[in-house]
Each structure stands twice: as C-alpha cells, then as structure tokens.
Amino acid sequence: GNSVTQMEGPVTLSEEAFLTINCTYTATGYPSLFWYVQYPGEGLQLLLKATKADDKGSNKGFEATYRKETTSFHLEKGSVQVSDSAVYFCALTRSRQFYFGTGTSLTVIP
Amino acid sequence: DGGITQSPKYLFRKEGQNVTLSCEQNLNHDAMYWYRQDPGQGLRLIYYSQIVNDFQKGDIAEGYSVSREKKESFPLTVTSAQKNPTAFYLCASSAPPTGWHQPQHFGDGTRLSIL
C-alpha cells in the first residue's frame, strides 16, 4: 500500500541552525510528493512539491529532493528562523488518494 | 483570491446534539475532503468527494455524515453517534481528475469542543 513515514519530533533548534526532517515513503508507481506546514490554530499550507524523480522542490529557503532510489523526500533548510516554528507534514498523492505523515513539530529558539 | 473557507472557527456541541461544519471553496476544484486532527497527531480522513452528488467514506467515517449538492460546498455533520468529537477539523480540496498530481488546498479549520 501507500504510506508516509516521517521523523518523530519534537525538534528544537537554535536560530540559524541547519534543519533536516526525514521523510520516506512507500508507494506503487510514481507518486507526487509534498511538504506542508501548519502554524498553531491554522490549516495546512503547501510549502513545496515535487512530481517526479530527481525533482527538487523549493520555497522560502526550504528544499526537498524526490529520491526514488531511496524512496525519500527529506526537508532541509540551511538557516532556520524563529518564524519557522511550526509542524511540518510530508505527504504523497497516488491513485487519487492523499497520504500524510504524522507531522514533525519544530521549535526554533533565538 | 481563491481559497477555502471553513466556518465557524470554534464550535461547541452539547450532548446528543448534531452540529454541522461548513466548508466552501471557490477554486473550481472537483474533489473535496474532510480530515480530523487530534492534538499532536496527524490527519485522519473522514469523508471525501470527487464529484458533485457522490462521496466516499474515509478511515474514520462512523458518527459523521456529509453531502455534496454543489461543487463549491461540502458540509460535515458531526452526529450524536460520534462519542468523542472534540478535535480540529480540516477541509481540503484538490484539482480536477486530470490534475491528480496536484496538491490539496486547506481551509483554516474548525475547532469543535464538547460542552
């Protein structure tokens, strides 16, 4: 079946630190992959996406590369800010269905 | 700007009462979804609809009902049969069938609590 596994949180980093949140997936065929961000009390916002192998999605300094050989889509940012504190969800879509990871909470301290 | 509007933002339910959460979108999307999110948890799919007048159960449909009479609207009713309704409810929509690799767009959610 299709599923997404992402790194357990919570993650706490100092401002300007490097961020990696791991995400691996299981899927038949060729899914599209997404990262969403959720700020407290709000819905999910699309952060970035990749629709085929070796695609790199990027937005607001965040990046993730679709690695088919390792079935991974890890989220990275070179220098996090306090405003990046949120919950991050990895997701995939395949066969008209969407599958989400359990979310990783990030707190960035000044 | 196009988007998804959920209302109300906060809702309180009394014992034995049914309540309805509103979800409206002006993105011209065919597919719409309802998710439940419990504190510190991921999203669980309640119901989804790929086209008007048709909908399917998700993973946790018991105690919930939906309708899809218009493309723009996908209301969710939390019935008295749902014994633990306290949660954050998220509505989402996605592009037409030709765009199944497109992402979902989400509303800002409704927080439901028991009185």
PDB file of C-alpha atoms in Angstrom, chain A:
ATOM      1  CA  GLY A   1       0.000   0.000   0.000  1.00  0.00           C
ATOM      2  CA  ASN A   2       0.874   3.674   0.079  1.00  0.00           C
ATOM      3  CA  SER A   3       2.221   5.350   3.194  1.00  0.00           C
ATOM      4  CA  VAL A   4       4.487   8.100   4.503  1.00  0.00           C
ATOM      5  CA  THR A   5       6.864   7.849   7.444  1.00  0.00           C
ATOM      6  CA  GLN A   6       8.468  10.955   8.826  1.00  0.00           C
ATOM      7  CA  MET A   7      10.862  11.770  11.577  1.00  0.00           C
ATOM      8  CA  GLU A   8       9.463  11.837  15.076  1.00  0.00           C
ATOM      9  CA  GLY A   9       9.560  15.136  16.862  1.00  0.00           C
ATOM     10  CA  PRO A  10       9.668  17.436  18.549  1.00  0.00           C
ATOM     11  CA  VAL A  11      12.735  19.093  17.093  1.00  0.00           C
ATOM     12  CA  THR A  12      14.287  22.101  18.822  1.00  0.00           C
ATOM     13  CA  LEU A  13      16.968  24.165  17.082  1.00  0.00           C
ATOM     14  CA  SER A  14      18.746  27.426  17.676  1.00  0.00           C
ATOM     15  CA  GLU A  15      18.225  30.229  15.208  1.00  0.00           C
ATOM     16  CA  GLU A  16      20.459  29.914  12.105  1.00  0.00           C
ATOM     17  CA  ALA A  17      20.960  26.176  12.630  1.00  0.00           C
ATOM     18  CA  PHE A  18      20.636  23.668   9.776  1.00  0.00           C
ATOM     19  CA  LEU A  19      17.369  21.748   9.577  1.00  0.00           C
ATOM     20  CA  THR A  20      16.686  18.278   8.257  1.00  0.00           C
ATOM     21  CA  ILE A  21      13.360  16.498   8.679  1.00  0.00           C
ATOM     22  CA  ASN A  22      13.410  12.997   7.272  1.00  0.00           C
ATOM     23  CA  CYS A  23      10.575  11.599   5.193  1.00  0.00           C
ATOM     24  CA  THR A  24      10.372   8.231   3.470  1.00  0.00           C
ATOM     25  CA  TYR A  25       7.501   6.803   1.519  1.00  0.00           C
ATOM     26  CA  THR A  26       6.042   3.595   0.222  1.00  0.00           C
ATOM     27  CA  ALA A  27       4.045   3.793  -2.966  1.00  0.00           C
ATOM     28  CA  THR A  28       3.223   1.928  -6.112  1.00  0.00           C
ATOM     29  CA  GLY A  29       4.152   3.656  -9.327  1.00  0.00           C
ATOM     30  CA  TYR A  30       5.140   7.314  -9.348  1.00  0.00           C
ATOM     31  CA  PRO A  31       3.552   9.456  -6.646  1.00  0.00           C
ATOM     32  CA  SER A  32       3.819  13.201  -6.284  1.00  0.00           C
ATOM     33  CA  LEU A  33       5.357  14.343  -3.020  1.00  0.00           C
ATOM     34  CA  PHE A  34       4.648  17.384  -0.867  1.00  0.00           C
ATOM     35  CA  TRP A  35       5.691  19.177   2.270  1.00  0.00           C
ATOM     36  CA  TYR A  36       3.058  21.136   4.172  1.00  0.00           C
ATOM     37  CA  VAL A  37       3.494  23.497   7.120  1.00  0.00           C
ATOM     38  CA  GLN A  38       0.940  24.095   9.864  1.00  0.00           C
ATOM     39  CA  TYR A  39       1.145  27.069  12.207  1.00  0.00           C
ATOM     40  CA  PRO A  40      -0.739  26.912  15.532  1.00  0.00           C
ATOM     41  CA  GLY A  41      -4.507  27.042  15.123  1.00  0.00           C
ATOM     42  CA  GLU A  42      -4.329  27.134  11.339  1.00  0.00           C
ATOM     43  CA  GLY A  43      -4.798  24.798   8.407  1.00  0.00           C
ATOM     44  CA  LEU A  44      -2.028  23.241   6.361  1.00  0.00           C
ATOM     45  CA  GLN A  45      -0.194  25.356   3.800  1.00  0.00           C
ATOM     46  CA  LEU A  46       1.662  23.844   0.886  1.00  0.00           C
ATOM     47  CA  LEU A  47       5.375  24.509   1.350  1.00  0.00           C
ATOM     48  CA  LEU A  48       6.827  22.738  -1.676  1.00  0.00           C
ATOM     49  CA  LYS A  49       6.211  19.881  -4.071  1.00  0.00           C
ATOM     50  CA  ALA A  50       7.916  17.502  -6.491  1.00  0.00           C
ATOM     51  CA  THR A  51       6.136  15.450  -9.102  1.00  0.00           C
ATOM     52  CA  LYS A  52       8.837  13.151 -10.483  1.00  0.00           C
ATOM     53  CA  ALA A  53      12.111  11.537  -9.539  1.00  0.00           C
ATOM     54  CA  ASP A  54      15.077  13.909  -9.065  1.00  0.00           C
ATOM     55  CA  ASP A  55      12.805  16.956  -8.946  1.00  0.00           C
ATOM     56  CA  LYS A  56      13.792  19.476  -6.291  1.00  0.00           C
ATOM     57  CA  GLY A  57      11.025  21.473  -4.686  1.00  0.00           C
ATOM     58  CA  SER A  58      11.967  24.735  -3.024  1.00  0.00           C
ATOM     59  CA  ASN A  59      10.252  27.635  -1.277  1.00  0.00           C
ATOM     60  CA  LYS A  60      11.187  30.207   1.399  1.00  0.00           C
ATOM     61  CA  GLY A  61      14.645  28.669   1.787  1.00  0.00           C
ATOM     62  CA  PHE A  62      13.312  25.149   2.255  1.00  0.00           C
ATOM     63  CA  GLU A  63      14.276  22.390  -0.177  1.00  0.00           C
ATOM     64  CA  ALA A  64      13.462  18.734  -0.725  1.00  0.00           C
ATOM     65  CA  THR A  65      14.593  16.364  -3.469  1.00  0.00           C
ATOM     66  CA  TYR A  66      12.486  13.440  -4.741  1.00  0.00           C
ATOM     67  CA  ARG A  67      14.811  10.422  -4.409  1.00  0.00           C
ATOM     68  CA  LYS A  68      13.233   7.364  -5.966  1.00  0.00           C
ATOM     69  CA  GLU A  69      16.197   5.104  -5.280  1.00  0.00           C
ATOM     70  CA  THR A  70      15.899   5.708  -1.532  1.00  0.00           C
ATOM     71  CA  THR A  71      12.144   6.499  -1.561  1.00  0.00           C
ATOM     72  CA  SER A  72      12.852   9.667   0.361  1.00  0.00           C
ATOM     73  CA  PHE A  73      11.860  13.340   0.336  1.00  0.00           C
ATOM     74  CA  HIS A  74      13.792  14.927   3.180  1.00  0.00           C
ATOM     75  CA  LEU A  75      13.104  18.572   4.043  1.00  0.00           C
ATOM     76  CA  GLU A  76      16.120  20.849   4.547  1.00  0.00           C
ATOM     77  CA  LYS A  77      16.820  24.476   5.329  1.00  0.00           C
ATOM     78  CA  GLY A  78      20.233  25.974   5.725  1.00  0.00           C
ATOM     79  CA  SER A  79      19.437  28.561   8.386  1.00  0.00           C
ATOM     80  CA  VAL A  80      16.201  28.407  10.354  1.00  0.00           C
ATOM     81  CA  GLN A  81      14.437  31.388  11.863  1.00  0.00           C
ATOM     82  CA  VAL A  82      12.140  31.713  14.858  1.00  0.00           C
ATOM     83  CA  SER A  83       9.269  32.242  12.411  1.00  0.00           C
ATOM     84  CA  ASP A  84       9.835  28.705  11.029  1.00  0.00           C
ATOM     85  CA  SER A  85       8.478  27.219  14.258  1.00  0.00           C
ATOM     86  CA  ALA A  86       5.541  25.066  13.155  1.00  0.00           C
ATOM     87  CA  VAL A  87       4.504  21.495  12.435  1.00  0.00           C
ATOM     88  CA  TYR A  88       5.696  20.046   9.130  1.00  0.00           C
ATOM     89  CA  PHE A  89       3.872  17.276   7.271  1.00  0.00           C
ATOM     90  CA  CYS A  90       5.214  15.130   4.476  1.00  0.00           C
ATOM     91  CA  ALA A  91       2.565  13.808   2.071  1.00  0.00           C
ATOM     92  CA  LEU A  92       2.106  11.942  -1.172  1.00  0.00           C
ATOM     93  CA  THR A  93      -0.663  11.559  -3.686  1.00  0.00           C
ATOM     94  CA  ARG A  94      -1.229   8.418  -5.684  1.00  0.00           C
ATOM     95  CA  SER A  95      -4.290   6.909  -7.370  1.00  0.00           C
ATOM     96  CA  ARG A  96      -6.469   9.868  -6.379  1.00  0.00           C
ATOM     97  CA  GLN A  97      -5.676   9.457  -2.708  1.00  0.00           C
ATOM     98  CA  PHE A  98      -3.554  11.534  -0.355  1.00  0.00           C
ATOM     99  CA  TYR A  99      -1.397  10.106   2.416  1.00  0.00           C
ATOM    100  CA  PHE A 100       0.141  12.151   5.219  1.00  0.00           C
ATOM    101  CA  GLY A 101       2.906  11.555   7.702  1.00  0.00           C
ATOM    102  CA  THR A 102       2.207  12.157  11.383  1.00  0.00           C
ATOM    103  CA  GLY A 103       3.903  15.559  11.418  1.00  0.00           C
ATOM    104  CA  THR A 104       7.118  16.874  12.965  1.00  0.00           C
ATOM    105  CA  SER A 105       6.981  19.768  15.382  1.00  0.00           C
ATOM    106  CA  LEU A 106       9.817  22.279  15.029  1.00  0.00           C
ATOM    107  CA  THR A 107      10.650  24.927  17.596  1.00  0.00           C
ATOM    108  CA  VAL A 108      13.369  27.467  16.817  1.00  0.00           C
ATOM    109  CA  ILE A 109      14.771  29.368  19.782  1.00  0.00           C
ATOM    110  CA  PRO A 110      16.516  32.765  19.477  1.00  0.00           C
TER     111      PRO A 110
END
